[in-house]
Amino acid sequence: MNADDLKKQAAARALELVRPGMRLGLGTGSTAAHFVAALGAKVRAGNLDVVGVPTSESTWRLAVEHGVPLTSLDETPELDLTVDGADEVDGRLRLIKGGGGALLREKIVAAASARMIVIADESKVVE
């Protein structure tokens, strides 16, 4: 299994935790992008009624492309769940998030969420 397959697998596992009616924070990065794509497939199939708050312009575009209904923190200040990725994770579940342009928005959206799930495949595991 290649790295992209592992990312898809991690995203699919996170999607199992999403319930109808949830207000979701949508993270940024390659693994989070797989989550948004899988979420959109369930939404388009009529199997899931959710709304998302994207953490970056790229996630916003991806969510629109995949048919995920969007809102903002101004309109929906309390979220049920945020799903985001990490650049590195160790055996004690300490994470390093990227220092890119989405980091501040990722933190703000995560702070508005009752729960956050970080999805990472085995290629992100470090000592």
mmCIF file of N, CA and C in Angstrom:
data_model
loop_
_atom_site.group_PDB
_atom_site.id
_atom_site.type_symbol
_atom_site.label_atom_id
_atom_site.label_comp_id
_atom_site.label_asym_id
_atom_site.label_seq_id
_atom_site.Cartn_x
_atom_site.Cartn_y
_atom_site.Cartn_z
ATOM 1 N N MET A 1 0.843 -1.175 0.000
ATOM 2 C CA MET A 1 0.000 0.000 0.000
ATOM 3 C C MET A 1 0.890 1.241 0.000
ATOM 4 N N ASN A 2 0.592 2.185 -0.892
ATOM 5 C CA ASN A 2 1.416 3.391 -0.959
ATOM 6 C C ASN A 2 0.907 4.457 0.024
ATOM 7 N N ALA A 3 1.647 5.543 0.146
ATOM 8 C CA ALA A 3 1.334 6.595 1.127
ATOM 9 C C ALA A 3 -0.047 7.199 0.876
ATOM 10 N N ASP A 4 -0.416 7.395 -0.386
ATOM 11 C CA ASP A 4 -1.711 7.987 -0.688
ATOM 12 C C ASP A 4 -2.848 7.045 -0.265
ATOM 13 N N ASP A 5 -2.671 5.747 -0.459
ATOM 14 C CA ASP A 5 -3.675 4.777 -0.013
ATOM 15 C C ASP A 5 -3.828 4.811 1.503
ATOM 16 N N LEU A 6 -2.717 4.959 2.216
ATOM 17 C CA LEU A 6 -2.766 5.037 3.671
ATOM 18 C C LEU A 6 -3.504 6.291 4.129
ATOM 19 N N LYS A 7 -3.298 7.397 3.431
ATOM 20 C CA LYS A 7 -4.000 8.637 3.761
ATOM 21 C C LYS A 7 -5.500 8.476 3.545
ATOM 22 N N LYS A 8 -5.877 7.835 2.444
ATOM 23 C CA LYS A 8 -7.296 7.589 2.177
ATOM 24 C C LYS A 8 -7.903 6.702 3.252
ATOM 25 N N GLN A 9 -7.158 5.714 3.690
ATOM 26 C CA GLN A 9 -7.628 4.811 4.736
ATOM 27 C C GLN A 9 -7.841 5.573 6.059
ATOM 28 N N ALA A 10 -6.913 6.448 6.408
ATOM 29 C CA ALA A 10 -7.049 7.255 7.624
ATOM 30 C C ALA A 10 -8.259 8.180 7.518
ATOM 31 N N ALA A 11 -8.452 8.782 6.360
ATOM 32 C CA ALA A 11 -9.591 9.677 6.154
ATOM 33 C C ALA A 11 -10.910 8.913 6.246
ATOM 34 N N ALA A 12 -10.963 7.722 5.676
ATOM 35 C CA ALA A 12 -12.178 6.906 5.728
ATOM 36 C C ALA A 12 -12.520 6.524 7.165
ATOM 37 N N ARG A 13 -11.511 6.239 7.954
ATOM 38 C CA ARG A 13 -11.751 5.891 9.358
ATOM 39 C C ARG A 13 -12.339 7.085 10.114
ATOM 40 N N ALA A 14 -11.833 8.279 9.863
ATOM 41 C CA ALA A 14 -12.372 9.480 10.511
ATOM 42 C C ALA A 14 -13.812 9.726 10.083
ATOM 43 N N LEU A 15 -14.126 9.449 8.844
ATOM 44 C CA LEU A 15 -15.482 9.659 8.332
ATOM 45 C C LEU A 15 -16.497 8.784 9.066
ATOM 46 N N GLU A 16 -16.070 7.652 9.573
ATOM 47 C CA GLU A 16 -16.967 6.769 10.327
ATOM 48 C C GLU A 16 -17.491 7.445 11.594
ATOM 49 N N LEU A 17 -16.811 8.476 12.074
ATOM 50 C CA LEU A 17 -17.196 9.161 13.304
ATOM 51 C C LEU A 17 -18.135 10.341 13.072
ATOM 52 N N VAL A 18 -18.408 10.644 11.817
ATOM 53 C CA VAL A 18 -19.278 11.765 11.468
ATOM 54 C C VAL A 18 -20.727 11.292 11.453
ATOM 55 N N ARG A 19 -21.573 12.066 12.097
ATOM 56 C CA ARG A 19 -22.995 11.753 12.207
ATOM 57 C C ARG A 19 -23.830 12.828 11.508
ATOM 58 N N PRO A 20 -25.034 12.471 11.058
ATOM 59 C CA PRO A 20 -25.915 13.464 10.422
ATOM 60 C C PRO A 20 -26.151 14.662 11.339
ATOM 61 N N GLY A 21 -26.188 15.836 10.720
ATOM 62 C CA GLY A 21 -26.441 17.067 11.443
ATOM 63 C C GLY A 21 -25.215 17.709 12.064
ATOM 64 N N MET A 22 -24.062 17.068 11.955
ATOM 65 C CA MET A 22 -22.854 17.624 12.565
ATOM 66 C C MET A 22 -22.385 18.892 11.860
ATOM 67 N N ARG A 23 -21.779 19.742 12.670
ATOM 68 C CA ARG A 23 -21.101 20.949 12.196
ATOM 69 C C ARG A 23 -19.616 20.636 12.295
ATOM 70 N N LEU A 24 -18.932 20.635 11.146
ATOM 71 C CA LEU A 24 -17.567 20.122 11.068
ATOM 72 C C LEU A 24 -16.547 21.195 10.728
ATOM 73 N N GLY A 25 -15.401 21.119 11.368
ATOM 74 C CA GLY A 25 -14.235 21.868 10.943
ATOM 75 C C GLY A 25 -13.495 21.007 9.932
ATOM 76 N N LEU A 26 -13.147 21.586 8.802
ATOM 77 C CA LEU A 26 -12.484 20.849 7.725
ATOM 78 C C LEU A 26 -11.041 21.308 7.613
ATOM 79 N N GLY A 27 -10.123 20.430 7.973
ATOM 80 C CA GLY A 27 -8.708 20.746 8.005
ATOM 81 C C GLY A 27 -8.089 20.906 6.629
ATOM 82 N N THR A 28 -6.804 21.204 6.650
ATOM 83 C CA THR A 28 -6.033 21.470 5.440
ATOM 84 C C THR A 28 -4.878 20.491 5.353
ATOM 85 N N GLY A 29 -4.526 20.116 4.140
ATOM 86 C CA GLY A 29 -3.409 19.206 3.908
ATOM 87 C C GLY A 29 -3.855 17.997 3.114
ATOM 88 N N SER A 30 -2.898 17.149 2.777
ATOM 89 C CA SER A 30 -3.190 16.039 1.870
ATOM 90 C C SER A 30 -4.119 14.991 2.476
ATOM 91 N N THR A 31 -3.956 14.655 3.739
ATOM 92 C CA THR A 31 -4.834 13.658 4.350
ATOM 93 C C THR A 31 -6.215 14.255 4.600
ATOM 94 N N ALA A 32 -6.266 15.496 5.056
ATOM 95 C CA ALA A 32 -7.550 16.165 5.252
ATOM 96 C C ALA A 32 -8.298 16.307 3.924
ATOM 97 N N ALA A 33 -7.579 16.485 2.835
ATOM 98 C CA ALA A 33 -8.215 16.579 1.515
ATOM 99 C C ALA A 33 -8.935 15.274 1.170
ATOM 100 N N HIS A 34 -8.345 14.155 1.522
ATOM 101 C CA HIS A 34 -9.019 12.867 1.299
ATOM 102 C C HIS A 34 -10.290 12.770 2.144
ATOM 103 N N PHE A 35 -10.242 13.307 3.356
ATOM 104 C CA PHE A 35 -11.430 13.323 4.206
ATOM 105 C C PHE A 35 -12.529 14.156 3.554
ATOM 106 N N VAL A 36 -12.207 15.338 3.070
ATOM 107 C CA VAL A 36 -13.198 16.213 2.436
ATOM 108 C C VAL A 36 -13.803 15.531 1.212
ATOM 109 N N ALA A 37 -12.971 14.870 0.419
ATOM 110 C CA ALA A 37 -13.476 14.169 -0.767
ATOM 111 C C ALA A 37 -14.436 13.044 -0.381
ATOM 112 N N ALA A 38 -14.080 12.269 0.628
ATOM 113 C CA ALA A 38 -14.940 11.170 1.075
ATOM 114 C C ALA A 38 -16.225 11.707 1.705
ATOM 115 N N LEU A 39 -16.113 12.790 2.455
ATOM 116 C CA LEU A 39 -17.285 13.435 3.044
ATOM 117 C C LEU A 39 -18.230 13.896 1.947
ATOM 118 N N GLY A 40 -17.678 14.531 0.931
ATOM 119 C CA GLY A 40 -18.488 14.997 -0.192
ATOM 120 C C GLY A 40 -19.217 13.868 -0.900
ATOM 121 N N ALA A 41 -18.564 12.727 -1.041
ATOM 122 C CA ALA A 41 -19.211 11.579 -1.690
ATOM 123 C C ALA A 41 -20.443 11.138 -0.899
ATOM 124 N N LYS A 42 -20.337 11.116 0.425
ATOM 125 C CA LYS A 42 -21.489 10.729 1.258
ATOM 126 C C LYS A 42 -22.591 11.785 1.206
ATOM 127 N N VAL A 43 -22.207 13.040 1.182
ATOM 128 C CA VAL A 43 -23.189 14.125 1.094
ATOM 129 C C VAL A 43 -23.931 14.036 -0.234
ATOM 130 N N ARG A 44 -23.201 13.892 -1.329
ATOM 131 C CA ARG A 44 -23.821 13.827 -2.658
ATOM 132 C C ARG A 44 -24.724 12.612 -2.807
ATOM 133 N N ALA A 45 -24.384 11.528 -2.131
ATOM 134 C CA ALA A 45 -25.202 10.315 -2.198
ATOM 135 C C ALA A 45 -26.472 10.442 -1.350
ATOM 136 N N GLY A 46 -26.576 11.538 -0.605
ATOM 137 C CA GLY A 46 -27.746 11.748 0.230
ATOM 138 C C GLY A 46 -27.686 11.007 1.549
ATOM 139 N N ASN A 47 -26.514 10.500 1.898
ATOM 140 C CA ASN A 47 -26.364 9.712 3.119
ATOM 141 C C ASN A 47 -25.913 10.516 4.328
ATOM 142 N N LEU A 48 -25.664 11.821 4.147
ATOM 143 C CA LEU A 48 -25.130 12.594 5.261
ATOM 144 C C LEU A 48 -25.470 14.071 5.090
ATOM 145 N N ASP A 49 -26.129 14.634 6.092
ATOM 146 C CA ASP A 49 -26.477 16.048 6.109
ATOM 147 C C ASP A 49 -25.580 16.733 7.133
ATOM 148 N N VAL A 50 -24.566 17.439 6.666
ATOM 149 C CA VAL A 50 -23.612 18.130 7.534
ATOM 150 C C VAL A 50 -23.327 19.502 6.956
ATOM 151 N N VAL A 51 -22.608 20.300 7.719
ATOM 152 C CA VAL A 51 -22.118 21.578 7.235
ATOM 153 C C VAL A 51 -20.671 21.713 7.716
ATOM 154 N N GLY A 52 -19.822 22.320 6.892
ATOM 155 C CA GLY A 52 -18.406 22.414 7.226
ATOM 156 C C GLY A 52 -17.887 23.835 7.255
ATOM 157 N N VAL A 53 -16.864 24.032 8.091
ATOM 158 C CA VAL A 53 -16.123 25.291 8.138
ATOM 159 C C VAL A 53 -14.704 24.979 7.676
ATOM 160 N N PRO A 54 -14.307 25.456 6.503
ATOM 161 C CA PRO A 54 -12.961 25.165 6.007
ATOM 162 C C PRO A 54 -11.896 25.991 6.711
ATOM 163 N N THR A 55 -10.706 25.406 6.830
ATOM 164 C CA THR A 55 -9.597 26.094 7.505
ATOM 165 C C THR A 55 -8.656 26.793 6.535
ATOM 166 N N SER A 56 -8.945 26.721 5.248
ATOM 167 C CA SER A 56 -8.092 27.395 4.265
ATOM 168 C C SER A 56 -8.882 27.602 2.976
ATOM 169 N N GLU A 57 -8.349 28.442 2.122
ATOM 170 C CA GLU A 57 -8.971 28.654 0.815
ATOM 171 C C GLU A 57 -8.931 27.377 -0.018
ATOM 172 N N SER A 58 -7.847 26.614 0.084
ATOM 173 C CA SER A 58 -7.762 25.371 -0.688
ATOM 174 C C SER A 58 -8.808 24.362 -0.212
ATOM 175 N N THR A 59 -9.032 24.289 1.091
ATOM 176 C CA THR A 59 -10.066 23.390 1.605
ATOM 177 C C THR A 59 -11.443 23.896 1.204
ATOM 178 N N TRP A 60 -11.644 25.188 1.200
ATOM 179 C CA TRP A 60 -12.917 25.759 0.749
ATOM 180 C C TRP A 60 -13.202 25.324 -0.693
ATOM 181 N N ARG A 61 -12.201 25.487 -1.577
ATOM 182 C CA ARG A 61 -12.384 25.103 -2.983
ATOM 183 C C ARG A 61 -12.678 23.615 -3.110
ATOM 184 N N LEU A 62 -11.950 22.804 -2.365
ATOM 185 C CA LEU A 62 -12.135 21.360 -2.417
ATOM 186 C C LEU A 62 -13.534 20.964 -1.930
ATOM 187 N N ALA A 63 -13.989 21.580 -0.855
ATOM 188 C CA ALA A 63 -15.323 21.280 -0.329
ATOM 189 C C ALA A 63 -16.405 21.666 -1.334
ATOM 190 N N VAL A 64 -16.271 22.819 -1.956
ATOM 191 C CA VAL A 64 -17.230 23.247 -2.977
ATOM 192 C C VAL A 64 -17.220 22.251 -4.135
ATOM 193 N N GLU A 65 -16.044 21.872 -4.575
ATOM 194 C CA GLU A 65 -15.900 20.908 -5.674
ATOM 195 C C GLU A 65 -16.593 19.587 -5.365
ATOM 196 N N HIS A 66 -16.538 19.157 -4.103
ATOM 197 C CA HIS A 66 -17.107 17.867 -3.719
ATOM 198 C C HIS A 66 -18.523 17.968 -3.152
ATOM 199 N N GLY A 67 -19.098 19.166 -3.166
ATOM 200 C CA GLY A 67 -20.490 19.322 -2.760
ATOM 201 C C GLY A 67 -20.748 19.332 -1.273
ATOM 202 N N VAL A 68 -19.740 19.692 -0.470
ATOM 203 C CA VAL A 68 -19.924 19.783 0.976
ATOM 204 C C VAL A 68 -20.497 21.169 1.294
ATOM 205 N N PRO A 69 -21.670 21.249 1.934
ATOM 206 C CA PRO A 69 -22.225 22.555 2.307
ATOM 207 C C PRO A 69 -21.307 23.266 3.302
ATOM 208 N N LEU A 70 -21.130 24.567 3.099
ATOM 209 C CA LEU A 70 -20.187 25.321 3.932
ATOM 210 C C LEU A 70 -20.875 26.431 4.707
ATOM 211 N N THR A 71 -20.244 26.785 5.794
ATOM 212 C CA THR A 71 -20.654 27.895 6.634
ATOM 213 C C THR A 71 -19.391 28.575 7.126
ATOM 214 N N SER A 72 -19.538 29.520 8.016
ATOM 215 C CA SER A 72 -18.385 30.199 8.607
ATOM 216 C C SER A 72 -18.528 30.157 10.124
ATOM 217 N N LEU A 73 -17.467 30.501 10.814
ATOM 218 C CA LEU A 73 -17.551 30.581 12.270
ATOM 219 C C LEU A 73 -18.437 31.747 12.704
ATOM 220 N N ASP A 74 -18.589 32.758 11.879
ATOM 221 C CA ASP A 74 -19.518 33.848 12.198
ATOM 222 C C ASP A 74 -20.950 33.324 12.228
ATOM 223 N N GLU A 75 -21.285 32.461 11.267
ATOM 224 C CA GLU A 75 -22.635 31.899 11.177
ATOM 225 C C GLU A 75 -22.831 30.715 12.124
ATOM 226 N N THR A 76 -21.767 29.949 12.345
ATOM 227 C CA THR A 76 -21.821 28.720 13.148
ATOM 228 C C THR A 76 -20.625 28.722 14.095
ATOM 229 N N PRO A 77 -20.728 29.426 15.221
ATOM 230 C CA PRO A 77 -19.566 29.597 16.096
ATOM 231 C C PRO A 77 -19.181 28.372 16.919
ATOM 232 N N GLU A 78 -20.078 27.392 17.018
ATOM 233 C CA GLU A 78 -19.775 26.174 17.773
ATOM 234 C C GLU A 78 -19.833 24.975 16.844
ATOM 235 N N LEU A 79 -18.745 24.230 16.806
ATOM 236 C CA LEU A 79 -18.656 23.060 15.939
ATOM 237 C C LEU A 79 -18.644 21.784 16.781
ATOM 238 N N ASP A 80 -19.111 20.705 16.178
ATOM 239 C CA ASP A 80 -19.120 19.408 16.863
ATOM 240 C C ASP A 80 -17.772 18.709 16.774
ATOM 241 N N LEU A 81 -17.146 18.818 15.615
ATOM 242 C CA LEU A 81 -15.955 18.022 15.340
ATOM 243 C C LEU A 81 -15.104 18.705 14.289
ATOM 244 N N THR A 82 -13.797 18.708 14.502
ATOM 245 C CA THR A 82 -12.855 19.127 13.470
ATOM 246 C C THR A 82 -11.996 17.917 13.113
ATOM 247 N N VAL A 83 -11.778 17.727 11.821
ATOM 248 C CA VAL A 83 -10.904 16.664 11.334
ATOM 249 C C VAL A 83 -9.769 17.331 10.574
ATOM 250 N N ASP A 84 -8.548 17.071 11.024
ATOM 251 C CA ASP A 84 -7.383 17.702 10.409
ATOM 252 C C ASP A 84 -6.224 16.711 10.440
ATOM 253 N N GLY A 85 -5.197 17.000 9.719
ATOM 254 C CA GLY A 85 -4.018 16.152 9.664
ATOM 255 C C GLY A 85 -2.884 16.727 10.489
ATOM 256 N N ALA A 86 -1.756 16.040 10.455
ATOM 257 C CA ALA A 86 -0.543 16.482 11.147
ATOM 258 C C ALA A 86 0.656 16.137 10.276
ATOM 259 N N ASP A 87 1.723 16.887 10.455
ATOM 260 C CA ASP A 87 2.943 16.597 9.707
ATOM 261 C C ASP A 87 3.728 15.460 10.339
ATOM 262 N N GLU A 88 3.701 15.418 11.678
ATOM 263 C CA GLU A 88 4.418 14.358 12.400
ATOM 264 C C GLU A 88 3.656 14.012 13.665
ATOM 265 N N VAL A 89 3.787 12.742 14.098
ATOM 266 C CA VAL A 89 3.202 12.285 15.356
ATOM 267 C C VAL A 89 4.143 11.242 15.955
ATOM 268 N N ASP A 90 4.298 11.288 17.274
ATOM 269 C CA ASP A 90 5.166 10.287 17.893
ATOM 270 C C ASP A 90 4.332 9.267 18.669
ATOM 271 N N GLY A 91 4.989 8.323 19.302
ATOM 272 C CA GLY A 91 4.327 7.246 20.018
ATOM 273 C C GLY A 91 3.506 7.712 21.210
ATOM 274 N N ARG A 92 3.767 8.909 21.695
ATOM 275 C CA ARG A 92 2.999 9.478 22.809
ATOM 276 C C ARG A 92 1.907 10.430 22.304
ATOM 277 N N LEU A 93 1.654 10.399 20.998
ATOM 278 C CA LEU A 93 0.636 11.214 20.332
ATOM 279 C C LEU A 93 0.914 12.714 20.417
ATOM 280 N N ARG A 94 2.182 13.086 20.487
ATOM 281 C CA ARG A 94 2.558 14.489 20.378
ATOM 282 C C ARG A 94 2.629 14.800 18.890
ATOM 283 N N LEU A 95 2.068 15.931 18.512
ATOM 284 C CA LEU A 95 1.922 16.275 17.094
ATOM 285 C C LEU A 95 2.734 17.496 16.716
ATOM 286 N N ILE A 96 3.125 17.527 15.467
ATOM 287 C CA ILE A 96 3.645 18.738 14.850
ATOM 288 C C ILE A 96 2.733 19.043 13.682
ATOM 289 N N LYS A 97 2.146 20.238 13.724
ATOM 290 C CA LYS A 97 1.320 20.720 12.635
ATOM 291 C C LYS A 97 2.202 21.583 11.747
ATOM 292 N N GLY A 98 1.859 21.676 10.501
ATOM 293 C CA GLY A 98 2.612 22.506 9.582
ATOM 294 C C GLY A 98 2.569 23.964 9.977
ATOM 295 N N GLY A 99 3.572 24.686 9.596
ATOM 296 C CA GLY A 99 3.630 26.111 9.916
ATOM 297 C C GLY A 99 3.177 26.974 8.766
ATOM 298 N N GLY A 100 2.400 26.406 7.862
ATOM 299 C CA GLY A 100 1.967 27.133 6.679
ATOM 300 C C GLY A 100 0.896 28.172 6.973
ATOM 301 N N GLY A 101 0.352 28.734 5.917
ATOM 302 C CA GLY A 101 -0.612 29.815 6.018
ATOM 303 C C GLY A 101 -1.925 29.424 6.670
ATOM 304 N N ALA A 102 -2.263 28.135 6.732
ATOM 305 C CA ALA A 102 -3.545 27.714 7.303
ATOM 306 C C ALA A 102 -3.472 27.484 8.808
ATOM 307 N N LEU A 103 -2.297 27.499 9.391
ATOM 308 C CA LEU A 103 -2.148 27.110 10.794
ATOM 309 C C LEU A 103 -3.030 27.933 11.739
ATOM 310 N N LEU A 104 -3.074 29.235 11.584
ATOM 311 C CA LEU A 104 -3.886 30.065 12.474
ATOM 312 C C LEU A 104 -5.366 29.707 12.338
ATOM 313 N N ARG A 105 -5.841 29.592 11.124
ATOM 314 C CA ARG A 105 -7.249 29.238 10.921
ATOM 315 C C ARG A 105 -7.534 27.838 11.454
ATOM 316 N N GLU A 106 -6.589 26.914 11.293
ATOM 317 C CA GLU A 106 -6.769 25.570 11.845
ATOM 318 C C GLU A 106 -6.943 25.628 13.357
ATOM 319 N N LYS A 107 -6.141 26.435 14.024
ATOM 320 C CA LYS A 107 -6.229 26.566 15.485
ATOM 321 C C LYS A 107 -7.549 27.203 15.909
ATOM 322 N N ILE A 108 -7.989 28.216 15.197
ATOM 323 C CA ILE A 108 -9.243 28.899 15.532
ATOM 324 C C ILE A 108 -10.427 27.945 15.368
ATOM 325 N N VAL A 109 -10.459 27.210 14.265
ATOM 326 C CA VAL A 109 -11.549 26.266 14.021
ATOM 327 C C VAL A 109 -11.509 25.142 15.053
ATOM 328 N N ALA A 110 -10.337 24.640 15.363
ATOM 329 C CA ALA A 110 -10.217 23.581 16.377
ATOM 330 C C ALA A 110 -10.710 24.072 17.736
ATOM 331 N N ALA A 111 -10.406 25.307 18.085
ATOM 332 C CA ALA A 111 -10.839 25.861 19.370
ATOM 333 C C ALA A 111 -12.358 26.000 19.450
ATOM 334 N N ALA A 112 -13.012 26.146 18.305
ATOM 335 C CA ALA A 112 -14.473 26.270 18.264
ATOM 336 C C ALA A 112 -15.165 24.910 18.289
ATOM 337 N N SER A 113 -14.386 23.839 18.279
ATOM 338 C CA SER A 113 -14.935 22.489 18.176
ATOM 339 C C SER A 113 -14.980 21.785 19.522
ATOM 340 N N ALA A 114 -16.048 21.042 19.728
ATOM 341 C CA ALA A 114 -16.163 20.232 20.946
ATOM 342 C C ALA A 114 -15.140 19.102 20.937
ATOM 343 N N ARG A 115 -14.763 18.652 19.747
ATOM 344 C CA ARG A 115 -13.841 17.510 19.610
ATOM 345 C C ARG A 115 -12.997 17.697 18.352
ATOM 346 N N MET A 116 -11.760 17.238 18.422
ATOM 347 C CA MET A 116 -10.881 17.284 17.244
ATOM 348 C C MET A 116 -10.264 15.915 17.040
ATOM 349 N N ILE A 117 -10.275 15.497 15.794
ATOM 350 C CA ILE A 117 -9.630 14.243 15.422
ATOM 351 C C ILE A 117 -8.496 14.584 14.466
ATOM 352 N N VAL A 118 -7.323 14.096 14.780
ATOM 353 C CA VAL A 118 -6.178 14.280 13.898
ATOM 354 C C VAL A 118 -5.957 12.964 13.167
ATOM 355 N N ILE A 119 -5.959 13.047 11.852
ATOM 356 C CA ILE A 119 -5.749 11.847 11.048
ATOM 357 C C ILE A 119 -4.350 11.890 10.456
ATOM 358 N N ALA A 120 -3.663 10.780 10.601
ATOM 359 C CA ALA A 120 -2.297 10.678 10.086
ATOM 360 C C ALA A 120 -2.026 9.226 9.757
ATOM 361 N N ASP A 121 -1.349 8.991 8.670
ATOM 362 C CA ASP A 121 -0.990 7.630 8.289
ATOM 363 C C ASP A 121 0.382 7.292 8.869
ATOM 364 N N GLU A 122 0.802 6.079 8.688
ATOM 365 C CA GLU A 122 2.054 5.619 9.323
ATOM 366 C C GLU A 122 3.292 6.360 8.818
ATOM 367 N N SER A 123 3.197 6.998 7.659
ATOM 368 C CA SER A 123 4.366 7.750 7.169
ATOM 369 C C SER A 123 4.635 8.997 8.015
ATOM 370 N N LYS A 124 3.687 9.406 8.844
ATOM 371 C CA LYS A 124 3.840 10.589 9.688
ATOM 372 C C LYS A 124 4.423 10.254 11.064
ATOM 373 N N VAL A 125 4.578 8.970 11.371
ATOM 374 C CA VAL A 125 5.075 8.557 12.684
ATOM 375 C C VAL A 125 6.592 8.758 12.745
ATOM 376 N N VAL A 126 7.023 9.433 13.815
ATOM 377 C CA VAL A 126 8.448 9.712 14.030
ATOM 378 C C VAL A 126 8.823 9.338 15.459
ATOM 379 N N GLU A 127 10.123 9.283 15.725
ATOM 380 C CA GLU A 127 10.606 9.007 17.088
ATOM 381 C C GLU A 127 10.324 10.182 17.977
#
